[in-house]
Short mmCIF file of C-alpha atoms and ligand atoms in Angstrom, two decimals:
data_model
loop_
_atom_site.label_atom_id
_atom_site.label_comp_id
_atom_site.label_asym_id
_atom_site.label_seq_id
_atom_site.Cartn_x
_atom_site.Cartn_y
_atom_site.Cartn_z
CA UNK A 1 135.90 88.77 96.64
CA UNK A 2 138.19 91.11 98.26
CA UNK A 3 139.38 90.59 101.35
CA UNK A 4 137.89 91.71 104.95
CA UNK A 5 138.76 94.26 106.55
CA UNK A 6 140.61 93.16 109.72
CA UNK A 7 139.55 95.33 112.57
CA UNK A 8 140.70 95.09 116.29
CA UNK A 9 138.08 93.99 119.11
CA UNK A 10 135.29 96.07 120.11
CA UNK A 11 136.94 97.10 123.31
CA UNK A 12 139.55 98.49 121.22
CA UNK A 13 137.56 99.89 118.25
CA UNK A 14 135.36 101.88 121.01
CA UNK A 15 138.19 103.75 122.78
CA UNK A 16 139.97 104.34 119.28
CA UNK A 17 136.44 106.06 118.72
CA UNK A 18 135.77 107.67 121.94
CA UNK A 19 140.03 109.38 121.57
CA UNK A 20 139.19 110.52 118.03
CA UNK A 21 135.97 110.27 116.49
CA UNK A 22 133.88 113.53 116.46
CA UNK A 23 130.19 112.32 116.13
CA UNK A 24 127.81 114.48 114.06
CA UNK A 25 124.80 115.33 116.43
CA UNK A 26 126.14 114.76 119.38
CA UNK A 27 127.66 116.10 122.71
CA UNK A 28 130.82 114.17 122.46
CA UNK A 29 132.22 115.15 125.50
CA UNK A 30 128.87 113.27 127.38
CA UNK A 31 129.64 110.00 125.56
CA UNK A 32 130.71 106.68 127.26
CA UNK A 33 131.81 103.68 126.74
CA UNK A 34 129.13 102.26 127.94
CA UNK A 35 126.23 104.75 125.40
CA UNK A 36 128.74 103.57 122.44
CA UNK A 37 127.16 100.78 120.11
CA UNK A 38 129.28 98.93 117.79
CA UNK A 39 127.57 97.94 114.75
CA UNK A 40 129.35 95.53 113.41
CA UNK A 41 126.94 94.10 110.23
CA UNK A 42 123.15 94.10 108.59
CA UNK A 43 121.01 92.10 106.80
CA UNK A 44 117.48 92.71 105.52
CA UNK A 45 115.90 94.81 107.96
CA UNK A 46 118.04 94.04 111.13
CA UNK A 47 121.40 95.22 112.49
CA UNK A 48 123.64 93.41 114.89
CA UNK A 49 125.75 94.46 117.31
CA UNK A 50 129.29 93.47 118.82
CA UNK A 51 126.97 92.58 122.08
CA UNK A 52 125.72 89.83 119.18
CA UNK A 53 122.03 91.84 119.77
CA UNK A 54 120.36 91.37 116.50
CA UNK A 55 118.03 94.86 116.25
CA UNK A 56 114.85 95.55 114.03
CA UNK A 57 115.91 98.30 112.48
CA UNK A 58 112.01 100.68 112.15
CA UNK A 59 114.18 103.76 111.04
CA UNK A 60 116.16 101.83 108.08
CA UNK A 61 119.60 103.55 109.05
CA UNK A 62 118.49 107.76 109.04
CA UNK A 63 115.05 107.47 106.62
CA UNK A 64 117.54 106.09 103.70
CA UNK A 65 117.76 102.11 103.50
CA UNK A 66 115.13 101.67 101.80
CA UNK A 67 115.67 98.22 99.39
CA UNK A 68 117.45 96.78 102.53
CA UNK A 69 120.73 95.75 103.77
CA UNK A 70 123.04 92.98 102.09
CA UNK A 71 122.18 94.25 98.67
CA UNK A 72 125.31 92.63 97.23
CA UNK A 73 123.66 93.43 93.81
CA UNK A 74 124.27 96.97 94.24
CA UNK A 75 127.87 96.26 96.03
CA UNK A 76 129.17 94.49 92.66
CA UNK A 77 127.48 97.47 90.37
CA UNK A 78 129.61 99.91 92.51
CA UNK A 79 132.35 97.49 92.67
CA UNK A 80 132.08 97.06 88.90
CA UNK A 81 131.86 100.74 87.94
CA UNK A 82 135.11 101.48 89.54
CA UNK A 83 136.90 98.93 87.95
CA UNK A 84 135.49 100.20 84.86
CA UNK A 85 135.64 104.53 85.48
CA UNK A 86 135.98 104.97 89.36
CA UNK A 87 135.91 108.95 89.04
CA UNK A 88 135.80 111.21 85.94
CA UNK A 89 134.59 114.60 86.41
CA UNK A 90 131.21 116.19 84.55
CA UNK A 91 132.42 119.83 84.64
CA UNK A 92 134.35 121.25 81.58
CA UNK A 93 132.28 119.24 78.72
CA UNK A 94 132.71 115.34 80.00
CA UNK A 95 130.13 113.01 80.77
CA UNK A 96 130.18 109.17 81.51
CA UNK A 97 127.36 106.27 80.85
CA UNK A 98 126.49 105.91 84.48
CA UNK A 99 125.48 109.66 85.26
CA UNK A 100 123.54 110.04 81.52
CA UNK A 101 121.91 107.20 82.63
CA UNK A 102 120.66 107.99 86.16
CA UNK A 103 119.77 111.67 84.97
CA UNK A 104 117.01 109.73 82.61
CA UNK A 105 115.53 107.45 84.85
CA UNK A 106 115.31 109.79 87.65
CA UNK A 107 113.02 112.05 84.95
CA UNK A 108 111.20 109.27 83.70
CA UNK A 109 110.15 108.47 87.27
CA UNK A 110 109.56 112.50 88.82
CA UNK A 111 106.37 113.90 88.30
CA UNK A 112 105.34 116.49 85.41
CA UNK A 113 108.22 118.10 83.40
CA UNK A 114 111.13 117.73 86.16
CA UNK A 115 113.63 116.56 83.78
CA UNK A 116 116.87 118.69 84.57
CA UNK A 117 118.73 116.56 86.94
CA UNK A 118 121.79 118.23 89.10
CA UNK A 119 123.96 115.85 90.76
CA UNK A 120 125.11 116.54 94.43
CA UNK A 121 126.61 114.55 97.28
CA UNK A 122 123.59 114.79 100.27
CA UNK A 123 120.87 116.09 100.67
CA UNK A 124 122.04 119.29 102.50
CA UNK A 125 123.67 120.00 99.67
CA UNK A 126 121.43 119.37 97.15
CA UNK A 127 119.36 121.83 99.43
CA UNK A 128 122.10 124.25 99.07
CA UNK A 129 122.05 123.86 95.12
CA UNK A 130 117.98 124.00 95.47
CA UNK A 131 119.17 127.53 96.96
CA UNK A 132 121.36 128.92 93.96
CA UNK A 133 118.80 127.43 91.40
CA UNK A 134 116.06 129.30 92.93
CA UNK A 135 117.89 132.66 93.35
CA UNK A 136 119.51 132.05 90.13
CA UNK A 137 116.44 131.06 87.98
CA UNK A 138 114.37 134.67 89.16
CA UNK A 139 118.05 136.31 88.53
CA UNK A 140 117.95 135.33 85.31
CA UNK A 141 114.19 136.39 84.75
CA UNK A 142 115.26 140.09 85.63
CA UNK A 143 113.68 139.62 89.04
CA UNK A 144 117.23 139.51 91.00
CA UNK A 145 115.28 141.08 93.91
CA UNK A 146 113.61 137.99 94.20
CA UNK A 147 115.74 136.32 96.56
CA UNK A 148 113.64 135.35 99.42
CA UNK A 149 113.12 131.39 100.21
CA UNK A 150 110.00 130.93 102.47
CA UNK A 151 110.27 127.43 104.68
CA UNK A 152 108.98 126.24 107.57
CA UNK A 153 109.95 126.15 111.42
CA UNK A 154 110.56 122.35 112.61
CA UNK A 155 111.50 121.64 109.09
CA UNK A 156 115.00 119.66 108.68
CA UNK A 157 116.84 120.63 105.05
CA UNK A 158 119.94 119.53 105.74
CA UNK A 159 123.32 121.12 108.09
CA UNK A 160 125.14 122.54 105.64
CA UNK A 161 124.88 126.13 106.25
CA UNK A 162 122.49 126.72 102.81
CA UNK A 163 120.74 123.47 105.36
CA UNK A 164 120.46 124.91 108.55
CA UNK A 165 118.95 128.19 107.11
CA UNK A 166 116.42 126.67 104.86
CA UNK A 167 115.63 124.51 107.64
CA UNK A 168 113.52 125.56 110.90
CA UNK A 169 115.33 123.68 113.45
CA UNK A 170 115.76 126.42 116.59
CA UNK A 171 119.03 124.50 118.23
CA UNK A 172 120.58 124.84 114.79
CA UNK A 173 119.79 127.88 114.37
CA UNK A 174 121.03 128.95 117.50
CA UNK A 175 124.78 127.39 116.56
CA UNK A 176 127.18 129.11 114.78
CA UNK A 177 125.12 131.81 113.35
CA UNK A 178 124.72 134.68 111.35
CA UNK A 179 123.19 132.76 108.65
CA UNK A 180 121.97 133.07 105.43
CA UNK A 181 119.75 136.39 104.97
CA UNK A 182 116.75 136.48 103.08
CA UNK A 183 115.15 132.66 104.77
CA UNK A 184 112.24 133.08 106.61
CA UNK A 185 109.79 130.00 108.60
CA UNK A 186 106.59 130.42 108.62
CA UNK A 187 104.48 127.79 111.03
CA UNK A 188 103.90 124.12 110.70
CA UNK A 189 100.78 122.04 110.12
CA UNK A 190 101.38 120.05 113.22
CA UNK A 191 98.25 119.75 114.33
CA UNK A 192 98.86 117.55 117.61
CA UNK A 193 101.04 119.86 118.89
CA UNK A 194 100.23 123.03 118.03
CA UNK A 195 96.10 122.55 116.59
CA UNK A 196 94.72 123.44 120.36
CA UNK A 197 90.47 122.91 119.53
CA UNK A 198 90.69 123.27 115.78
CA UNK A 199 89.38 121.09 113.34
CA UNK A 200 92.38 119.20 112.07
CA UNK A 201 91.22 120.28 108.54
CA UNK A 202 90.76 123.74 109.57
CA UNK A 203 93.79 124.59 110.85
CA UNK A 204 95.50 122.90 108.32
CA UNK A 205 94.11 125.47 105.63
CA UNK A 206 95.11 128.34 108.51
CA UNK A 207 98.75 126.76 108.83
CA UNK A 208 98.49 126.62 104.58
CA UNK A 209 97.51 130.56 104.53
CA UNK A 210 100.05 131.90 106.32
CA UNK A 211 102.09 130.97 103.06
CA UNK A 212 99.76 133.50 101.31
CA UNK A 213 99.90 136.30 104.29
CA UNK A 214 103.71 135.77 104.28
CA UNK A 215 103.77 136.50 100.83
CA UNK A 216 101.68 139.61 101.15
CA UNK A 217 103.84 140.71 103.98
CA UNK A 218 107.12 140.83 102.22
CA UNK A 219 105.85 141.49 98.64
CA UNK A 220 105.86 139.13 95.94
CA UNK A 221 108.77 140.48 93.96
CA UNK A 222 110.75 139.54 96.95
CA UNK A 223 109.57 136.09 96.96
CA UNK A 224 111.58 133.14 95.01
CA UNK A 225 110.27 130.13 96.41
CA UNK A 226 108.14 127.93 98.72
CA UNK A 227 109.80 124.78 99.98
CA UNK A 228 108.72 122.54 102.44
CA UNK A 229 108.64 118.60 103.09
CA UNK A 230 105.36 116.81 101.93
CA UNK A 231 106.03 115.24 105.33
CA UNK A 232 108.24 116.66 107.59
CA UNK A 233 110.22 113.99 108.58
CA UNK A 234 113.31 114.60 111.09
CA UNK A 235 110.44 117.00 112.56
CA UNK A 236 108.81 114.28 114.15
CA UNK A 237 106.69 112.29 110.88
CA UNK A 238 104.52 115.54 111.08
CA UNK A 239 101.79 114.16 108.47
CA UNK A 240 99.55 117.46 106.94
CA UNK A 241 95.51 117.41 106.87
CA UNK A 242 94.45 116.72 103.53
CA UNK A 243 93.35 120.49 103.80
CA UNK A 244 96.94 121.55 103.61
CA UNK A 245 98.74 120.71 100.58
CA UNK A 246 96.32 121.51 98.02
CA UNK A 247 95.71 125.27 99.54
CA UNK A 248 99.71 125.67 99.19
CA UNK A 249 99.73 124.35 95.51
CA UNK A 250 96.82 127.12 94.96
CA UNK A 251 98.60 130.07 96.75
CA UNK A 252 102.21 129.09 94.94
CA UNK A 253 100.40 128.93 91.51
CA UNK A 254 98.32 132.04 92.29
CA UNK A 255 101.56 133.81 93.15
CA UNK A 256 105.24 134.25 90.86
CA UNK A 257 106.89 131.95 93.35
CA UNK A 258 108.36 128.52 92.69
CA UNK A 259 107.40 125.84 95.10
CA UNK A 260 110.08 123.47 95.87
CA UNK A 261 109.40 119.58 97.47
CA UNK A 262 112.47 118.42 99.59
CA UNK A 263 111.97 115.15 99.11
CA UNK A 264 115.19 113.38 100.86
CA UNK A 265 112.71 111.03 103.10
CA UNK A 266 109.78 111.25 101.08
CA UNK A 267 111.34 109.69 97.89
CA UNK A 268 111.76 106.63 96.36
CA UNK A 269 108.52 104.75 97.63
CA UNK A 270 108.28 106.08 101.32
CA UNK A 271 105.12 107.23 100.95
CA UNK A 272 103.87 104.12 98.17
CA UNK A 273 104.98 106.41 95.51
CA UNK A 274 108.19 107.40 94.32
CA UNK A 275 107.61 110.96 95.51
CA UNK A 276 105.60 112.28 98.08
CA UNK A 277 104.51 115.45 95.73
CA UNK A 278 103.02 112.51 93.67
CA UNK A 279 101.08 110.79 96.53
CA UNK A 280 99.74 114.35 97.81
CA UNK A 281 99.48 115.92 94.04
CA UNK A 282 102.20 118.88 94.87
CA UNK A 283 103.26 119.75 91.47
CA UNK A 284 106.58 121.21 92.35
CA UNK A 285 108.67 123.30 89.86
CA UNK A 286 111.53 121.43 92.13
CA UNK A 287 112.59 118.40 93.99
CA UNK A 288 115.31 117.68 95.91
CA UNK A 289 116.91 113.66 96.90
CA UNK A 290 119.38 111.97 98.23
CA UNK A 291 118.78 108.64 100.84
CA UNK A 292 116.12 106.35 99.34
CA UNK A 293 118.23 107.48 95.99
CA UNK A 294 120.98 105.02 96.46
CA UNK A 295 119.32 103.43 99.34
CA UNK A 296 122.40 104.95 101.09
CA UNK A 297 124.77 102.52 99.68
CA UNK A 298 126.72 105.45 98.52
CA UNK A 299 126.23 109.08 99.48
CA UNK A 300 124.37 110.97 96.11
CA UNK A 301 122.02 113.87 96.09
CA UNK A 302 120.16 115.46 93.28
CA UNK A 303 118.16 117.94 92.16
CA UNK A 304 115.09 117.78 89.54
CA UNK A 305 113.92 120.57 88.10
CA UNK A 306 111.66 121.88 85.56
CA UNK A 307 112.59 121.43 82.22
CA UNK A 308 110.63 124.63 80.60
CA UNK A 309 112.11 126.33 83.86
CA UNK A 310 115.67 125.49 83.38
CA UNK A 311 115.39 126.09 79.73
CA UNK A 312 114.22 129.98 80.56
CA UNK A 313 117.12 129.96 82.98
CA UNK A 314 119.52 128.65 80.34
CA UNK A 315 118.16 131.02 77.53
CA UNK A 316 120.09 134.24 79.97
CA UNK A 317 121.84 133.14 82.87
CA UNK A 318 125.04 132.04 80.85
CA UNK A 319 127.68 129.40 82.76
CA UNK A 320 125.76 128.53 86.27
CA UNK A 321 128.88 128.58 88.12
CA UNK A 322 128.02 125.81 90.69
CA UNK A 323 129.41 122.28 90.78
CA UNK A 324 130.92 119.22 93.33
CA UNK A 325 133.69 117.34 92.51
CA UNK A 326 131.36 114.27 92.99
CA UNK A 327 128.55 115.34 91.58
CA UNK A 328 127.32 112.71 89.31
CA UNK A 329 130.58 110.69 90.66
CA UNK A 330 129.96 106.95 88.39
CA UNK A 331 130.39 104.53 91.56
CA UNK A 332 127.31 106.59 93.76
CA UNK A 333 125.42 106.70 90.16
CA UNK A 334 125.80 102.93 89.50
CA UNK A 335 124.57 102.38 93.04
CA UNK A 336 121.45 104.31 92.65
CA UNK A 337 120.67 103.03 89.23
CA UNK A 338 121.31 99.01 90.71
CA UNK A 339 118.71 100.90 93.85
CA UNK A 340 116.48 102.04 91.40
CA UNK A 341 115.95 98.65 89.42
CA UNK A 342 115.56 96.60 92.17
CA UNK A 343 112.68 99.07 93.42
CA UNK A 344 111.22 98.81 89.90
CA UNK A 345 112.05 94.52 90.32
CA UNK A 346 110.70 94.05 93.23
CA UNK A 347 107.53 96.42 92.62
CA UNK A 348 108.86 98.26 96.14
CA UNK A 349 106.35 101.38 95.42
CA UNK A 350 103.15 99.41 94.46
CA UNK A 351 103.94 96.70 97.84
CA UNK A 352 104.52 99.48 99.85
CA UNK A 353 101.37 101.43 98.80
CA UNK A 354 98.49 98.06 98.78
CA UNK A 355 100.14 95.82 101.30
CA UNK A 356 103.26 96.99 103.72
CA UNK A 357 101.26 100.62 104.39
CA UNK A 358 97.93 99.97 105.06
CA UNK A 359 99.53 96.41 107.36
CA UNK A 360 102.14 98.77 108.81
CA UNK A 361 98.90 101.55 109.75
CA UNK A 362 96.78 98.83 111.20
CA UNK A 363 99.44 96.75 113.67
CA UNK A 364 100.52 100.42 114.87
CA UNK A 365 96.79 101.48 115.12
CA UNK A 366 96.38 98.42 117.74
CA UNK A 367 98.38 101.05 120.08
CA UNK A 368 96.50 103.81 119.96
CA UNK A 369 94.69 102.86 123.42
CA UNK A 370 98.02 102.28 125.49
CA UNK A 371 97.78 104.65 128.32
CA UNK A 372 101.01 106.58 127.02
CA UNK A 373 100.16 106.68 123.65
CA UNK A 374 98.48 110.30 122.94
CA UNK A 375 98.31 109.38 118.78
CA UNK A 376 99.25 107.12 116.43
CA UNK A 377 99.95 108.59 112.93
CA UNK A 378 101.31 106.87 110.06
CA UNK A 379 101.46 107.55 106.04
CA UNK A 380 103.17 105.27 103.92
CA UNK A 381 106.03 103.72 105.67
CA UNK A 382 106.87 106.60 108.46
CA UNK A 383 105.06 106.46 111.71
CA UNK A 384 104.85 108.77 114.43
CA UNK A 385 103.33 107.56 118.46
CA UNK A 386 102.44 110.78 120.32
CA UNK A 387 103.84 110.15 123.97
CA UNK A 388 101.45 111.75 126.62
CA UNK A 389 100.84 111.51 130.56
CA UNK A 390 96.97 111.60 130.12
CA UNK A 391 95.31 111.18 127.35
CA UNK A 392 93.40 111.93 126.17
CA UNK A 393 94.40 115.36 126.52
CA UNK A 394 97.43 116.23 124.48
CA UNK A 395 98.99 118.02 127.36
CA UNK A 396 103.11 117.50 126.93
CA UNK A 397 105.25 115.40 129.66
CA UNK A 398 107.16 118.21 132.12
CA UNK A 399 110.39 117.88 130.96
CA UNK A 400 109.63 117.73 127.11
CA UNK A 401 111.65 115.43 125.44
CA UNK A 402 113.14 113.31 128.48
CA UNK A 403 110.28 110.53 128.05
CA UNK A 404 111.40 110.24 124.49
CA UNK A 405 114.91 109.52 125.13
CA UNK A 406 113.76 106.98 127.74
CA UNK A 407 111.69 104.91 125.45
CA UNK A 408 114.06 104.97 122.65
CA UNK A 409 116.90 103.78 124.43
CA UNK A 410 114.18 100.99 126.04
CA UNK A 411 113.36 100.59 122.71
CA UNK A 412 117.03 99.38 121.50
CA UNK A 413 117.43 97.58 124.82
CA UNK A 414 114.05 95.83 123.73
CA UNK A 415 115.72 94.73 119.85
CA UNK A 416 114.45 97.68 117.80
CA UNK A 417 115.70 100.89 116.77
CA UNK A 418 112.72 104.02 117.49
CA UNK A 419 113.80 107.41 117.52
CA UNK A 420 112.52 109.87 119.34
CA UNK A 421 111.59 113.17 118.14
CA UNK A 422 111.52 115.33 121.47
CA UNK A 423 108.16 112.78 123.35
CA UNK A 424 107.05 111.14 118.77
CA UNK A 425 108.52 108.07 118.66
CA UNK A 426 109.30 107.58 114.95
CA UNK A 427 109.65 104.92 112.50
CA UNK A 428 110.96 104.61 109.14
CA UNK A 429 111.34 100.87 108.24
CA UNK A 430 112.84 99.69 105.20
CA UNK A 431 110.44 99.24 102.39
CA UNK A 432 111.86 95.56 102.24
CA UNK A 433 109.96 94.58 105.63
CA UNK A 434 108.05 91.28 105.76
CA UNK A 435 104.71 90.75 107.15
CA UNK A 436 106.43 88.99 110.64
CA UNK A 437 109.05 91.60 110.89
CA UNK A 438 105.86 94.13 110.72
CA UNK A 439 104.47 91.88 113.63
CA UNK A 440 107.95 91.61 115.44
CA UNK A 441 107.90 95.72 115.11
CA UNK A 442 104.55 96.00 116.95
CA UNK A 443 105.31 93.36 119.56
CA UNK A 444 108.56 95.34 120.09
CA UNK A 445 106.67 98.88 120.21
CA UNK A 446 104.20 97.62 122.61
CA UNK A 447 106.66 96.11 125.00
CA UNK A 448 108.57 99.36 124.88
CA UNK A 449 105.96 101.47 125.59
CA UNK A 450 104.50 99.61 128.49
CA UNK A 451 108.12 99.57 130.09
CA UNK A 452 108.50 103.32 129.47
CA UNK A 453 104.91 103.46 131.29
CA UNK A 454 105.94 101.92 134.20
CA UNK A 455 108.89 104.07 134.68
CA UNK A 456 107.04 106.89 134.05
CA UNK A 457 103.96 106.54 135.98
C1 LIG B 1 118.34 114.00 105.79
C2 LIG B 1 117.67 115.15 105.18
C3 LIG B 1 118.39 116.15 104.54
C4 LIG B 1 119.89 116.18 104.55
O1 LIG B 1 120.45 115.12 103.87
P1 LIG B 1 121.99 114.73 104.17
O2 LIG B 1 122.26 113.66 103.16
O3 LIG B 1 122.06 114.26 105.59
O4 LIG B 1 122.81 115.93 103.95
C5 LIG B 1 117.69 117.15 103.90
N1 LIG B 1 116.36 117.17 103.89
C6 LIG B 1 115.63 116.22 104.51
C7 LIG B 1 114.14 116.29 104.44
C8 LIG B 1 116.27 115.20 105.20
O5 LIG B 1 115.55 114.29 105.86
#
């Protein structure tokens, strides 16, 4: 093995940070020495700390590790691959074994005919290439006037700029603007939030329509694409009625518009099957990945898409002039292929779906009657606790958001890693988790929330 790398002490390492390090989503200028954690290693589903704190990690890193840490199995085929090829490009006519490769498992294992895989580096910019596809594709159709991508407010696609536009997220929206043109939101189907004394199932069909009245509002020849997470995830694990998904397949189909799955959380087993659109029946014309791809050993993205739909794009659209230096880079490919394997191995999608799920869904359900606790959703392995002053109205906290913070830093302080979503506490755990970590999680949750209780009440 190579050697270690030899850092300084954590003193050191955190003001070396705190002179230099710009942190993505954050206010830098408000962080201490004293908010910094030092994570220092990982094994299974825990983290430690240079405090020596070993941490349940419930959101497996962001939504991505989902075989685990300490996969040295996928270390050595990364390790391997660069010995081997560490970077050739697959522009101008080259190809390698480990990108051919990944392209044909990730079609045998996407639903229907979405067997033209793009490589990208993340998932905002596989997002952004789910953008030029799109506007492409209807380009080269003769319908360049169909440019417009409809998504949804609250929804997260990513922060590149193609990222922040497709997505619905007001605060980035609000940065660094003007954005992309031609992006609308429409509303969610967050029901807790937003449902007031509908029938969950009702208004999921009304949040589902205003796809169609959207539609009708800006014309169909204006309209490329629906996209949208089966769950939204960074949201806060917004889970749709049962109503919802099947009234959007009906308007997309009913329409000219492709409909487009984002599927950076909701891949590679989250939901106890390797795609969400499989798990709710979606039938997208497009997916996007990254995370659960490579488990987030490496950073890769793609794109699936259509094959019959690429092949009408190919037939007049000439070069598609659109490309990363790392897209199908062979180290990130061997990773995800070594991910993908020990998924299949390990039988990750069919454990998560008949035993870790419906385990995961009853511990959490034991909550539901805390005083604080104003719901308890959950849907494969994501989870989302509704945090209330009185239930069991769903009236919000004053100062939205603030109750959140508290019980996710209690949380950490407590040994496991929530994150709060504004007041949804949310959990991701790796797919990996045993039945006593699952315990240890709910022991950890409950503890937490009581704590935050008493501060709050
Ligand atoms: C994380 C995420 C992205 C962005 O992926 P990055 O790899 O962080 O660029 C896009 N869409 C969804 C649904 C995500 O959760």
């Amino acid at each position: 093995m190579g050697d270690k790398p030899n850092f300084p002490d954590a003193e050191t390492i955190k003001k070396t940070d705190l002179a230099h390090h710009w942190h993505p989503f954050m206010d830098t200028a408000d962080l201490g020495m004293d908010d910094l954690r030092l994570i220092t290693s990982a094994k299974g589903s825990h983290i430690w700390d240079s405090n020596g704190n070993k941490v349940l990690d419930g959101m497996a890193g962001l939504w991505c590790v989902n075989v685990g840490y300490g996969r040295d199995e996928i270390s050595d085929a990364a390790a391997a691959q660069m010995k081997e090829l560490p970077y050739y490009n697959t522009f101008f006519k080259s190809t390698h074994a480990p990108v051919a490769a990944l392209a044909e498992k990730i079609a045998s294992i996407t639903p229907g005919d979405l067997n033209r895989i793009f490589f990208n580096t993340s998932g905002s910019d596989s997002n952004d290439t789910v953008l030029r596809i799109a506007r492409t594709y209807w380009a080269a159709k003769g319908k360049p006037e169909k440019t417009v991508m409809i998504t949804r407010k609250n929804a997260y696609h990513g922060s590149t700029f193609a990222g922040v536009a497709l997505g619905g997220m007001s605060a980035m929206h609000d940065q660094g603007g003007p954005h992309i043109p031609d992006i609308v939101q429409i509303d969610q189907p967050y029901w807790f939030d937003e449902g007031g004394d509908m029938d969950p199932e009702e208004f999921g069909l009304m949040r589902a329509r205003a796809l169609e009245e959207e539609i009708d509002r800006l014309g169909e020849d204006r309209v490329a694409a629906f996209m949208a997470e089966p769950i939204q995830g960074a949201g806060g694990v917004i889970i749709p009625s049962e109503s919802y998904w099947p009234e959007i397949k009906r308007i997309c189909k009913e329409r000219d518009i492709l409909l487009i799955a984002d599927e950076v959380i909701c891949g590679f087993g989250r939901t106890g099957e390797w795609f969400g659109s499989i798990h709710y029946d979606i039938e997208p014309d497009m997916i996007s990945m990254a995370k659960g791809l490579s488990s987030a050993y490496l950073p890769i993205g793609a794109v699936a898409f259509s094959e019959a739909r690429a092949q009408e794009m190919f037939a007049t659209a000439g070069e598609f002039v659109h490309g990363y230096t790392y897209s199908g880079h062979p180290a990130c490919c061997a990773a995800a292929l070594k991910n993908i394997e020990i998924i299949e191995r390990e039988d990750l999608i069919t454990r998560t779906r008949e035993h870790t799920a419906p385990l995961f869904a009853e511990k959490l359900a034991t909550l539901a009657d805390h005083p604080i606790v104003g719901e308890v959703r959950t849907r494969g392995l994501l989870a989302a606790i509704e945090l209330v002053p009185e239930k069991p109205s769903r009236k919000r906290f004053d100062n939205y958001g603030e109750v959140g913070a508290l019980c996710r830093d209690i949380s950490f302080k407590n040994g496991l890693v929530m994150r709060a979503v504004r007041d949804s506490m949310v959990m991701s755990p790796p797919l990996i988790i045993t039945d006593d970590e699952l315990e240890e999680l709910v022991t950890k949750v409950r503890k937490t929330l009581d704590e935050t209780w008493e501060q709050v009440s």
